[in-house]
Amino acid sequence: MNINHHLDEATLVSYSAGALSQGMALVVATHISICDQCRQLAEANDALGGALLESLESETVADTMLANLLAQLDDTPQEVATLAPVKPDPEIPAPLSDYIEGSLDQLEWKSIVPGVAYYDMPWEGRGVSRLLRIAPGKSMLAHTHDGNELTMVLRGSFSDEVGRFCRGDVADLDDQIEHQPLVDSDEDCICLIATDAPLRFTTLFGKLVQPITGF
Amino acid sequence: MNNKPPGEDLDNIVQMSQSNMGSSDWSDMLASLSESADKRVYAKLFHHFAPKVKAYIIRLGVNGGAAEEVTQEVMLSVWRKAHMYHQEKAAASTWIFRLARNQSIDWMRKQKYPQYSLEEWSDTAAEPGKGEQEVLSDRVAKAISLLPEKQSQVIYMSYFEGRSHGDIASRLDIPLGSVKSRIRLASEKLKQIWGGEYEH
Ligand SMILES: [Zn+2]
């Protein structure tokens, strides 16, 4: 896949450290699953985690733990590596497919304004975690954020102040940037997005709809 | 295969595990567990890794009895998943770190930490050689101690406390962008140490 926009190294480090919110980690895992470049960086960061684990001062473990485990091993089958199951929908990368039944078109999209709909991921927590579906020629509301925002394109494309984003690309932005993505594909643009803090809309209209959409 | 009742060799095993081993030996050992399902090998791995896994889990914020419980779960999954360990792709410490991280998060959030599938690794991707992985495990901890304190601090807060960029920013009272650039600088320097293999 020809990917032009990648994850920030600081985001990849946080992913490996286990420090990302569920929503942010989902975008990272989804991008890594189709991006060799970011996956190699993630593997290196996991190796850093392994080295840090090795460097820790040992903690006393109960004497009985090993005996407990040894007693369980005979009844604990070793898992055999299986080929990845055939994905029902090649448009949905594996990490995301855990949370989506059927195709992107079959989701129960909720409309915000004409041409803009969303589908929330099934968890609560810090920030936003959802799919956004935006019609050709429509723009997402201009906004800034207090934290990080990840946007990965699954279908279609958009352009903003940073550049043009197509399937597989990820926009990894922080609070330095105010942006207003405009969909420039012929079909709807569907993105997986996550933030680690609530968005702040910068237009009056955005401020009015914010309480309703729960962004 | 070892057909002795569980625990019989315990004393011997404890003795053996006290010898001084390099990280590549642990990777060899985990690879051999993956082939032989030998309980003596498993016990050696346990003695080396379980106390470190527990230390890591406690730092992440899992306390007391729960830390013991999660450690046991992690070590059980070392046995269950040993077949999926590939020495050429990761050092034993890397692989066990992933298990410990994922299971601690599962426990704390009651949610599975989203993971990229290891089975999907494409064959075309350039993979780090075994040698480089091992060098990494042995040297990185030392390398971190050489970083400027501001940089090692954000690495520790990420890996050992599981803090987000925003959380680190408010704790240190610095802008979000500074947290990210410190992490980037630290990561860059650490990677230079093992030879520019992972340049962006
Ligand atoms: Zn990438």
Tab-separated table of C-alpha atoms and ligand atoms in Angstrom:
chain	number	residue	atom	x	y	z
A	1	MET	CA	0.000	0.000	0.000
A	2	ASN	CA	1.259	3.429	-0.848
A	3	ILE	CA	1.134	5.359	2.409
A	4	ASN	CA	2.321	8.966	2.554
A	5	HIS	CA	1.348	10.108	6.043
A	6	HIS	CA	2.556	8.162	9.071
A	7	LEU	CA	2.309	8.124	12.845
A	8	ASP	CA	4.468	10.467	14.912
A	9	GLU	CA	7.308	8.657	16.701
A	10	ALA	CA	6.048	10.071	20.019
A	11	THR	CA	2.687	8.374	19.359
A	12	LEU	CA	4.387	5.073	18.506
A	13	VAL	CA	6.398	5.200	21.750
A	14	SER	CA	3.225	5.790	23.763
A	15	TYR	CA	1.515	2.912	21.990
A	16	SER	CA	4.341	0.507	22.851
A	17	ALA	CA	4.421	1.816	26.404
A	18	GLY	CA	0.718	1.021	26.800
A	19	ALA	CA	0.077	4.701	27.483
A	20	LEU	CA	-2.535	5.441	24.799
A	21	SER	CA	-6.285	5.588	25.355
A	22	GLN	CA	-8.304	2.743	23.828
A	23	GLY	CA	-9.362	4.895	20.901
A	24	MET	CA	-5.872	6.162	20.092
A	25	ALA	CA	-4.416	2.652	20.448
A	26	LEU	CA	-7.043	1.363	18.023
A	27	VAL	CA	-6.043	3.891	15.342
A	28	VAL	CA	-2.351	3.063	15.870
A	29	ALA	CA	-2.895	-0.722	15.720
A	30	THR	CA	-5.068	-0.320	12.618
A	31	HIS	CA	-2.451	1.766	10.812
A	32	ILE	CA	0.439	-0.493	11.875
A	33	SER	CA	-1.413	-3.537	10.580
A	34	ILE	CA	-1.097	-2.186	7.039
A	35	CYS	CA	2.083	-0.062	7.288
A	36	ASP	CA	5.456	-1.853	7.293
A	37	GLN	CA	7.354	1.327	8.093
A	38	CYS	CA	5.466	2.139	11.282
A	39	ARG	CA	5.363	-1.527	12.298
A	40	GLN	CA	9.146	-1.724	12.303
A	41	LEU	CA	9.341	1.353	14.493
A	42	ALA	CA	6.730	-0.130	16.822
A	43	GLU	CA	8.726	-3.356	17.085
A	44	ALA	CA	11.816	-1.368	18.030
A	45	ASN	CA	9.799	0.450	20.709
A	46	ASP	CA	8.482	-2.863	22.047
A	47	ALA	CA	12.117	-4.004	22.236
A	48	LEU	CA	12.859	-0.878	24.266
A	49	GLY	CA	10.034	-1.969	26.583
A	50	GLY	CA	11.627	-5.401	26.847
A	51	ALA	CA	14.992	-3.903	27.733
A	52	LEU	CA	13.332	-1.702	30.367
A	53	LEU	CA	11.573	-4.758	31.788
A	54	GLU	CA	14.949	-6.504	32.071
A	55	SER	CA	16.423	-3.484	33.829
A	56	LEU	CA	13.880	-3.541	36.671
A	57	GLU	CA	14.797	-4.513	40.203
A	58	SER	CA	13.138	-7.895	40.811
A	59	GLU	CA	10.039	-7.991	42.997
A	60	THR	CA	9.501	-10.933	45.338
A	61	VAL	CA	7.018	-13.410	43.940
A	62	ALA	CA	5.081	-15.761	46.236
A	63	ASP	CA	6.846	-19.107	46.699
A	64	THR	CA	3.686	-20.917	45.692
A	65	MET	CA	3.283	-19.264	42.291
A	66	LEU	CA	5.589	-21.544	40.333
A	67	ALA	CA	4.133	-24.651	41.978
A	68	ASN	CA	0.617	-23.393	41.133
A	69	LEU	CA	1.615	-22.837	37.551
A	70	LEU	CA	3.436	-26.153	37.134
A	71	ALA	CA	0.348	-27.910	38.454
A	72	GLN	CA	-1.761	-26.174	35.799
A	73	LEU	CA	0.481	-26.729	32.787
A	74	ASP	CA	-0.701	-30.241	31.939
A	75	ASP	CA	-4.250	-28.972	31.693
A	76	THR	CA	-3.266	-25.835	29.791
A	77	PRO	CA	-3.076	-26.509	26.087
A	78	GLN	CA	-0.425	-24.625	24.190
A	79	GLU	CA	-1.976	-22.471	21.542
A	80	VAL	CA	-0.977	-23.210	18.009
A	81	ALA	CA	-0.322	-20.311	15.686
A	82	THR	CA	-3.105	-20.236	13.167
A	83	LEU	CA	-3.323	-18.393	9.931
A	84	ALA	CA	-5.155	-15.137	10.313
A	85	PRO	CA	-8.846	-15.800	9.663
A	86	VAL	CA	-10.093	-14.654	6.311
A	87	LYS	CA	-11.303	-11.140	6.799
A	88	PRO	CA	-14.963	-10.753	5.937
A	89	ASP	CA	-14.287	-7.315	4.505
A	90	PRO	CA	-10.875	-6.364	3.095
A	91	GLU	CA	-11.729	-2.699	3.584
A	92	ILE	CA	-11.564	-3.150	7.367
A	93	PRO	CA	-8.065	-3.886	8.764
A	94	ALA	CA	-7.920	-6.671	11.360
A	95	PRO	CA	-7.595	-4.634	14.590
A	96	LEU	CA	-10.714	-2.669	13.679
A	97	SER	CA	-12.680	-5.711	12.531
A	98	ASP	CA	-12.888	-6.863	16.163
A	99	TYR	CA	-15.354	-4.042	16.741
A	100	ILE	CA	-17.333	-3.957	13.506
A	101	GLU	CA	-19.805	-6.486	12.230
A	102	GLY	CA	-20.313	-6.615	8.491
A	103	SER	CA	-19.216	-3.811	6.215
A	104	LEU	CA	-18.726	-0.103	6.815
A	105	ASP	CA	-21.926	0.553	4.869
A	106	GLN	CA	-23.953	-1.663	7.195
A	107	LEU	CA	-23.104	0.323	10.323
A	108	GLU	CA	-25.817	2.340	12.027
A	109	TRP	CA	-24.479	5.762	11.131
A	110	LYS	CA	-25.823	8.699	13.143
A	111	SER	CA	-26.173	11.953	11.267
A	112	ILE	CA	-24.748	15.160	12.788
A	113	VAL	CA	-25.524	17.572	9.980
A	114	PRO	CA	-26.361	16.769	6.328
A	115	GLY	CA	-23.373	14.954	4.795
A	116	VAL	CA	-21.655	14.203	8.102
A	117	ALA	CA	-22.352	11.055	10.147
A	118	TYR	CA	-20.557	9.128	12.848
A	119	TYR	CA	-20.404	5.722	14.491
A	120	ASP	CA	-19.046	5.515	18.039
A	121	MET	CA	-16.684	2.757	19.141
A	122	PRO	CA	-18.173	0.657	21.935
A	123	TRP	CA	-16.275	2.114	24.881
A	124	GLU	CA	-16.172	5.157	27.045
A	125	GLY	CA	-13.119	6.911	28.321
A	126	ARG	CA	-10.864	9.820	27.676
A	127	GLY	CA	-11.533	11.625	24.417
A	128	VAL	CA	-13.321	10.563	21.278
A	129	SER	CA	-13.186	7.230	19.449
A	130	ARG	CA	-15.384	6.945	16.379
A	131	LEU	CA	-15.770	6.469	12.673
A	132	LEU	CA	-16.672	9.587	10.708
A	133	ARG	CA	-18.367	9.514	7.329
A	134	ILE	CA	-18.263	12.718	5.323
A	135	ALA	CA	-19.812	13.308	1.892
A	136	PRO	CA	-17.818	14.590	-1.120
A	137	GLY	CA	-17.223	18.323	-1.006
A	138	LYS	CA	-18.208	18.534	2.660
A	139	SER	CA	-15.903	19.724	5.343
A	140	MET	CA	-15.462	18.630	8.887
A	141	LEU	CA	-16.078	21.451	11.319
A	142	ALA	CA	-12.995	23.530	11.945
A	143	HIS	CA	-11.618	22.656	15.329
A	144	THR	CA	-8.606	22.644	17.580
A	145	HIS	CA	-7.857	20.314	20.452
A	146	ASP	CA	-6.131	20.374	23.800
A	147	GLY	CA	-4.468	17.037	23.168
A	148	ASN	CA	-3.583	14.753	20.280
A	149	GLU	CA	-5.867	13.784	17.418
A	150	LEU	CA	-5.403	10.765	15.155
A	151	THR	CA	-7.339	10.382	11.897
A	152	MET	CA	-6.879	7.367	9.628
A	153	VAL	CA	-8.534	7.197	6.208
A	154	LEU	CA	-10.331	3.928	5.422
A	155	ARG	CA	-12.181	5.056	2.298
A	156	GLY	CA	-12.046	8.103	0.029
A	157	SER	CA	-9.743	11.025	0.703
A	158	PHE	CA	-9.538	14.481	2.238
A	159	SER	CA	-7.230	17.457	2.142
A	160	ASP	CA	-6.398	19.949	4.839
A	161	GLU	CA	-3.697	22.460	5.705
A	162	VAL	CA	-1.205	19.604	6.101
A	163	GLY	CA	-1.775	17.778	2.796
A	164	ARG	CA	-3.879	15.168	1.041
A	165	PHE	CA	-4.842	11.987	2.889
A	166	CYS	CA	-5.890	8.745	1.142
A	167	ARG	CA	-6.682	5.214	2.339
A	168	GLY	CA	-4.112	4.075	4.915
A	169	ASP	CA	-2.789	7.558	5.599
A	170	VAL	CA	-2.933	8.871	9.121
A	171	ALA	CA	-3.001	12.474	10.289
A	172	ASP	CA	-1.271	12.670	13.669
A	173	LEU	CA	-1.859	16.181	14.977
A	174	ASP	CA	-1.619	18.022	18.252
A	175	ASP	CA	-2.900	21.242	19.705
A	176	GLN	CA	-0.561	23.357	17.599
A	177	ILE	CA	-2.811	22.936	14.593
A	178	GLU	CA	-6.235	24.258	13.732
A	179	HIS	CA	-7.491	22.454	10.698
A	180	GLN	CA	-10.539	21.927	8.545
A	181	PRO	CA	-10.406	18.751	6.454
A	182	LEU	CA	-12.309	18.920	3.133
A	183	VAL	CA	-13.404	15.708	1.405
A	184	ASP	CA	-12.042	15.712	-2.156
A	185	SER	CA	-12.942	12.170	-3.302
A	186	ASP	CA	-15.951	11.237	-5.457
A	187	GLU	CA	-17.211	8.876	-2.772
A	188	ASP	CA	-17.835	9.441	0.939
A	189	CYS	CA	-14.697	9.679	3.019
A	190	ILE	CA	-14.704	7.311	5.999
A	191	CYS	CA	-12.106	7.882	8.728
A	192	LEU	CA	-11.302	6.289	12.051
A	193	ILE	CA	-10.596	9.065	14.514
A	194	ALA	CA	-9.499	9.351	18.126
A	195	THR	CA	-8.541	12.160	20.442
A	196	ASP	CA	-7.196	12.094	23.961
A	197	ALA	CA	-9.088	15.229	24.980
A	198	PRO	CA	-12.370	16.797	23.854
A	199	LEU	CA	-12.290	18.802	20.618
A	200	ARG	CA	-12.858	22.532	20.639
A	201	PHE	CA	-14.724	23.842	17.634
A	202	THR	CA	-13.634	27.221	16.420
A	203	THR	CA	-16.702	28.288	14.472
A	204	LEU	CA	-19.860	29.612	16.028
A	205	PHE	CA	-21.797	26.794	14.359
A	206	GLY	CA	-19.417	24.254	15.830
A	207	LYS	CA	-19.899	25.719	19.281
A	208	LEU	CA	-23.647	25.402	18.866
A	209	VAL	CA	-23.606	21.754	17.794
A	210	GLN	CA	-20.882	20.681	20.187
A	211	PRO	CA	-23.203	19.928	23.117
A	212	ILE	CA	-25.425	17.878	20.818
A	213	THR	CA	-22.743	15.807	19.133
A	214	GLY	CA	-20.768	15.206	22.283
A	215	PHE	CA	-17.466	15.841	20.614
B	1	MET	CA	9.590	-34.093	27.720
B	2	ASN	CA	9.747	-34.030	31.483
B	3	ASN	CA	7.306	-36.473	33.043
B	4	LYS	CA	8.214	-35.870	36.664
B	5	PRO	CA	5.493	-34.548	38.929
B	6	PRO	CA	5.302	-30.760	39.029
B	7	GLY	CA	7.650	-29.087	41.427
B	8	GLU	CA	9.964	-32.034	42.042
B	9	ASP	CA	12.968	-30.330	40.488
B	10	LEU	CA	12.230	-27.021	42.104
B	11	ASP	CA	15.399	-26.773	44.169
B	12	ASN	CA	17.637	-27.638	41.259
B	13	ILE	CA	15.817	-25.190	39.078
B	14	VAL	CA	16.267	-22.364	41.553
B	15	GLN	CA	19.992	-23.101	41.689
B	16	MET	CA	20.377	-23.093	37.927
B	17	SER	CA	18.506	-19.881	37.439
B	18	GLN	CA	20.928	-18.008	39.632
B	19	SER	CA	23.723	-18.389	37.129
B	20	ASN	CA	24.505	-15.307	35.130
B	21	MET	CA	22.900	-15.386	31.708
B	22	GLY	CA	22.834	-12.939	28.810
B	23	SER	CA	19.589	-11.971	27.127
B	24	SER	CA	20.274	-14.099	24.046
B	25	ASP	CA	20.330	-17.168	26.281
B	26	TRP	CA	16.815	-16.336	27.440
B	27	SER	CA	15.671	-16.054	23.839
B	28	ASP	CA	17.238	-19.444	23.063
B	29	MET	CA	15.474	-20.855	26.071
B	30	LEU	CA	12.069	-19.452	25.131
B	31	ALA	CA	12.567	-20.798	21.601
B	32	SER	CA	13.343	-24.218	23.016
B	33	LEU	CA	10.213	-24.071	25.204
B	34	SER	CA	8.280	-23.383	22.051
B	35	GLU	CA	9.618	-26.632	20.567
B	36	SER	CA	9.792	-28.972	23.538
B	37	ALA	CA	7.182	-27.856	26.109
B	38	ASP	CA	9.777	-28.781	28.740
B	39	LYS	CA	8.689	-27.804	32.257
B	40	ARG	CA	12.271	-27.429	33.471
B	41	VAL	CA	12.880	-24.845	30.795
B	42	TYR	CA	9.620	-23.160	31.735
B	43	ALA	CA	10.670	-23.006	35.393
B	44	LYS	CA	13.978	-21.355	34.495
B	45	LEU	CA	12.188	-18.726	32.452
B	46	PHE	CA	9.791	-18.235	35.349
B	47	HIS	CA	12.559	-17.585	37.851
B	48	HIS	CA	14.145	-14.989	35.642
B	49	PHE	CA	11.089	-13.180	34.299
B	50	ALA	CA	8.286	-13.489	36.876
B	51	PRO	CA	9.957	-11.156	39.444
B	52	LYS	CA	10.586	-8.558	36.703
B	53	VAL	CA	7.089	-8.889	35.284
B	54	LYS	CA	5.698	-8.323	38.776
B	55	ALA	CA	7.906	-5.263	39.264
B	56	TYR	CA	6.668	-3.849	35.946
B	57	ILE	CA	3.016	-4.532	36.725
B	58	ILE	CA	3.277	-2.809	40.121
B	59	ARG	CA	4.845	0.265	38.509
B	60	LEU	CA	1.974	0.442	36.038
B	61	GLY	CA	-0.393	0.722	38.998
B	62	VAL	CA	-1.658	-2.792	39.709
B	63	ASN	CA	-1.274	-3.338	43.462
B	64	GLY	CA	-0.884	-6.059	46.063
B	65	GLY	CA	-2.676	-9.326	45.454
B	66	ALA	CA	-3.773	-8.239	41.999
B	67	ALA	CA	-0.141	-7.779	40.919
B	68	GLU	CA	0.545	-11.344	41.996
B	69	GLU	CA	-2.541	-12.538	40.130
B	70	VAL	CA	-1.722	-10.710	36.893
B	71	THR	CA	1.909	-11.898	37.068
B	72	GLN	CA	0.665	-15.467	37.304
B	73	GLU	CA	-1.627	-14.900	34.313
B	74	VAL	CA	1.238	-13.457	32.278
B	75	MET	CA	3.512	-16.373	33.134
B	76	LEU	CA	0.769	-18.860	32.268
B	77	SER	CA	0.366	-17.213	28.884
B	78	VAL	CA	4.130	-17.590	28.326
B	79	TRP	CA	3.419	-21.328	28.397
B	80	ARG	CA	0.228	-21.128	26.335
B	81	LYS	CA	1.659	-18.911	23.626
B	82	ALA	CA	5.221	-20.260	23.481
B	83	HIS	CA	4.481	-21.832	20.092
B	84	MET	CA	3.931	-18.367	18.673
B	85	TYR	CA	7.337	-17.101	19.743
B	86	HIS	CA	9.758	-16.540	16.858
B	87	GLN	CA	13.270	-15.845	17.988
B	88	GLU	CA	14.221	-14.145	14.730
B	89	LYS	CA	11.472	-11.556	15.243
B	90	ALA	CA	11.894	-10.596	18.876
B	91	ALA	CA	14.030	-11.137	21.963
B	92	ALA	CA	12.395	-13.056	24.821
B	93	SER	CA	12.268	-9.851	26.885
B	94	THR	CA	10.404	-8.027	24.081
B	95	TRP	CA	7.887	-10.810	23.697
B	96	ILE	CA	7.248	-11.151	27.433
B	97	PHE	CA	7.037	-7.365	27.778
B	98	ARG	CA	4.183	-7.365	25.228
B	99	LEU	CA	2.309	-10.049	27.144
B	100	ALA	CA	2.791	-8.203	30.447
B	101	ARG	CA	1.728	-4.840	28.975
B	102	ASN	CA	-1.362	-6.206	27.281
B	103	GLN	CA	-2.545	-8.209	30.253
B	104	SER	CA	-1.963	-5.380	32.730
B	105	ILE	CA	-4.009	-3.041	30.560
B	106	ASP	CA	-6.726	-5.651	30.111
B	107	TRP	CA	-6.873	-5.954	33.875
B	108	MET	CA	-6.886	-2.203	34.614
B	109	ARG	CA	-9.308	-1.138	31.857
B	110	LYS	CA	-11.383	-4.295	31.495
B	111	GLN	CA	-10.770	-3.711	27.793
B	112	LYS	CA	-8.430	-5.453	25.405
B	113	TYR	CA	-5.574	-3.120	24.334
B	114	PRO	CA	-5.890	-2.891	20.538
B	115	GLN	CA	-3.077	-4.900	18.950
B	116	TYR	CA	-1.764	-5.390	15.487
B	117	SER	CA	-1.829	-9.018	14.508
B	118	LEU	CA	1.541	-10.723	14.675
B	119	GLU	CA	0.390	-13.266	12.088
B	120	GLU	CA	-0.092	-10.540	9.556
B	121	TRP	CA	3.510	-9.473	9.501
B	122	SER	CA	4.352	-9.315	5.862
B	123	ASP	CA	7.321	-11.332	4.658
B	124	THR	CA	8.569	-8.441	2.597
B	125	ALA	CA	9.243	-6.275	5.631
B	126	ALA	CA	12.907	-6.016	6.504
B	127	GLU	CA	13.192	-7.675	9.877
B	128	PRO	CA	15.827	-6.897	12.447
B	129	GLY	CA	18.292	-9.743	12.735
B	130	LYS	CA	18.516	-11.768	15.902
B	131	GLY	CA	21.902	-10.285	16.750
B	132	GLU	CA	20.613	-6.742	16.728
B	133	GLN	CA	17.673	-7.635	18.959
B	134	GLU	CA	20.038	-9.078	21.539
B	135	VAL	CA	22.452	-6.182	21.469
B	136	LEU	CA	19.469	-3.993	22.083
B	137	SER	CA	18.301	-5.829	25.188
B	138	ASP	CA	21.738	-5.764	26.737
B	139	ARG	CA	22.553	-2.154	26.013
B	140	VAL	CA	19.425	-0.104	26.051
B	141	ALA	CA	19.088	0.171	29.806
B	142	LYS	CA	22.639	1.501	29.951
B	143	ALA	CA	21.895	3.844	27.067
B	144	ILE	CA	18.884	5.291	28.866
B	145	SER	CA	21.064	6.183	31.806
B	146	LEU	CA	23.165	8.270	29.402
B	147	LEU	CA	20.203	10.339	28.169
B	148	PRO	CA	19.669	13.838	29.535
B	149	GLU	CA	17.403	13.525	32.562
B	150	LYS	CA	14.564	15.393	30.843
B	151	GLN	CA	14.494	12.739	28.131
B	152	SER	CA	14.887	9.619	30.268
B	153	GLN	CA	12.143	10.995	32.529
B	154	VAL	CA	9.499	11.012	29.760
B	155	ILE	CA	10.537	7.501	28.664
B	156	TYR	CA	10.157	6.216	32.229
B	157	MET	CA	6.832	8.023	32.700
B	158	SER	CA	5.563	6.423	29.496
B	159	TYR	CA	6.783	2.859	29.935
B	160	PHE	CA	6.714	2.478	33.700
B	161	GLU	CA	3.741	4.635	34.624
B	162	GLY	CA	1.662	4.322	31.468
B	163	ARG	CA	1.145	8.103	31.287
B	164	SER	CA	-0.245	9.777	28.169
B	165	HIS	CA	1.460	12.817	26.595
B	166	GLY	CA	-1.195	15.078	28.122
B	167	ASP	CA	-0.787	13.568	31.552
B	168	ILE	CA	3.003	13.971	31.427
B	169	ALA	CA	2.572	17.568	30.239
B	170	SER	CA	0.415	18.517	33.201
B	171	ARG	CA	2.598	16.650	35.720
B	172	LEU	CA	5.771	18.353	34.504
B	173	ASP	CA	3.926	21.599	33.780
B	174	ILE	CA	5.300	21.859	30.236
B	175	PRO	CA	3.465	22.142	26.886
B	176	LEU	CA	2.237	18.994	25.136
B	177	GLY	CA	4.576	19.716	22.228
B	178	SER	CA	7.602	19.660	24.543
B	179	VAL	CA	6.625	16.240	25.885
B	180	LYS	CA	6.386	14.906	22.349
B	181	SER	CA	9.681	16.395	21.226
B	182	ARG	CA	11.455	15.024	24.313
B	183	ILE	CA	10.082	11.557	23.580
B	184	ARG	CA	11.131	11.849	19.925
B	185	LEU	CA	14.652	12.953	20.864
B	186	ALA	CA	15.039	10.169	23.418
B	187	SER	CA	13.775	7.559	20.984
B	188	GLU	CA	16.066	8.823	18.244
B	189	LYS	CA	19.143	8.713	20.465
B	190	LEU	CA	18.346	5.267	21.797
B	191	LYS	CA	17.933	3.932	18.289
B	192	GLN	CA	21.187	5.444	17.118
B	193	ILE	CA	22.875	3.258	19.694
B	194	TRP	CA	21.930	0.089	17.896
B	195	GLY	CA	23.004	1.260	14.524
B	196	GLY	CA	20.456	3.390	12.694
B	197	GLU	CA	18.470	0.265	11.866
B	198	TYR	CA	15.134	1.950	12.470
B	199	GLU	CA	15.522	5.340	10.902
B	200	HIS	CA	12.276	7.095	10.098
C	1	ZN	ZN	2.973	4.327	8.785
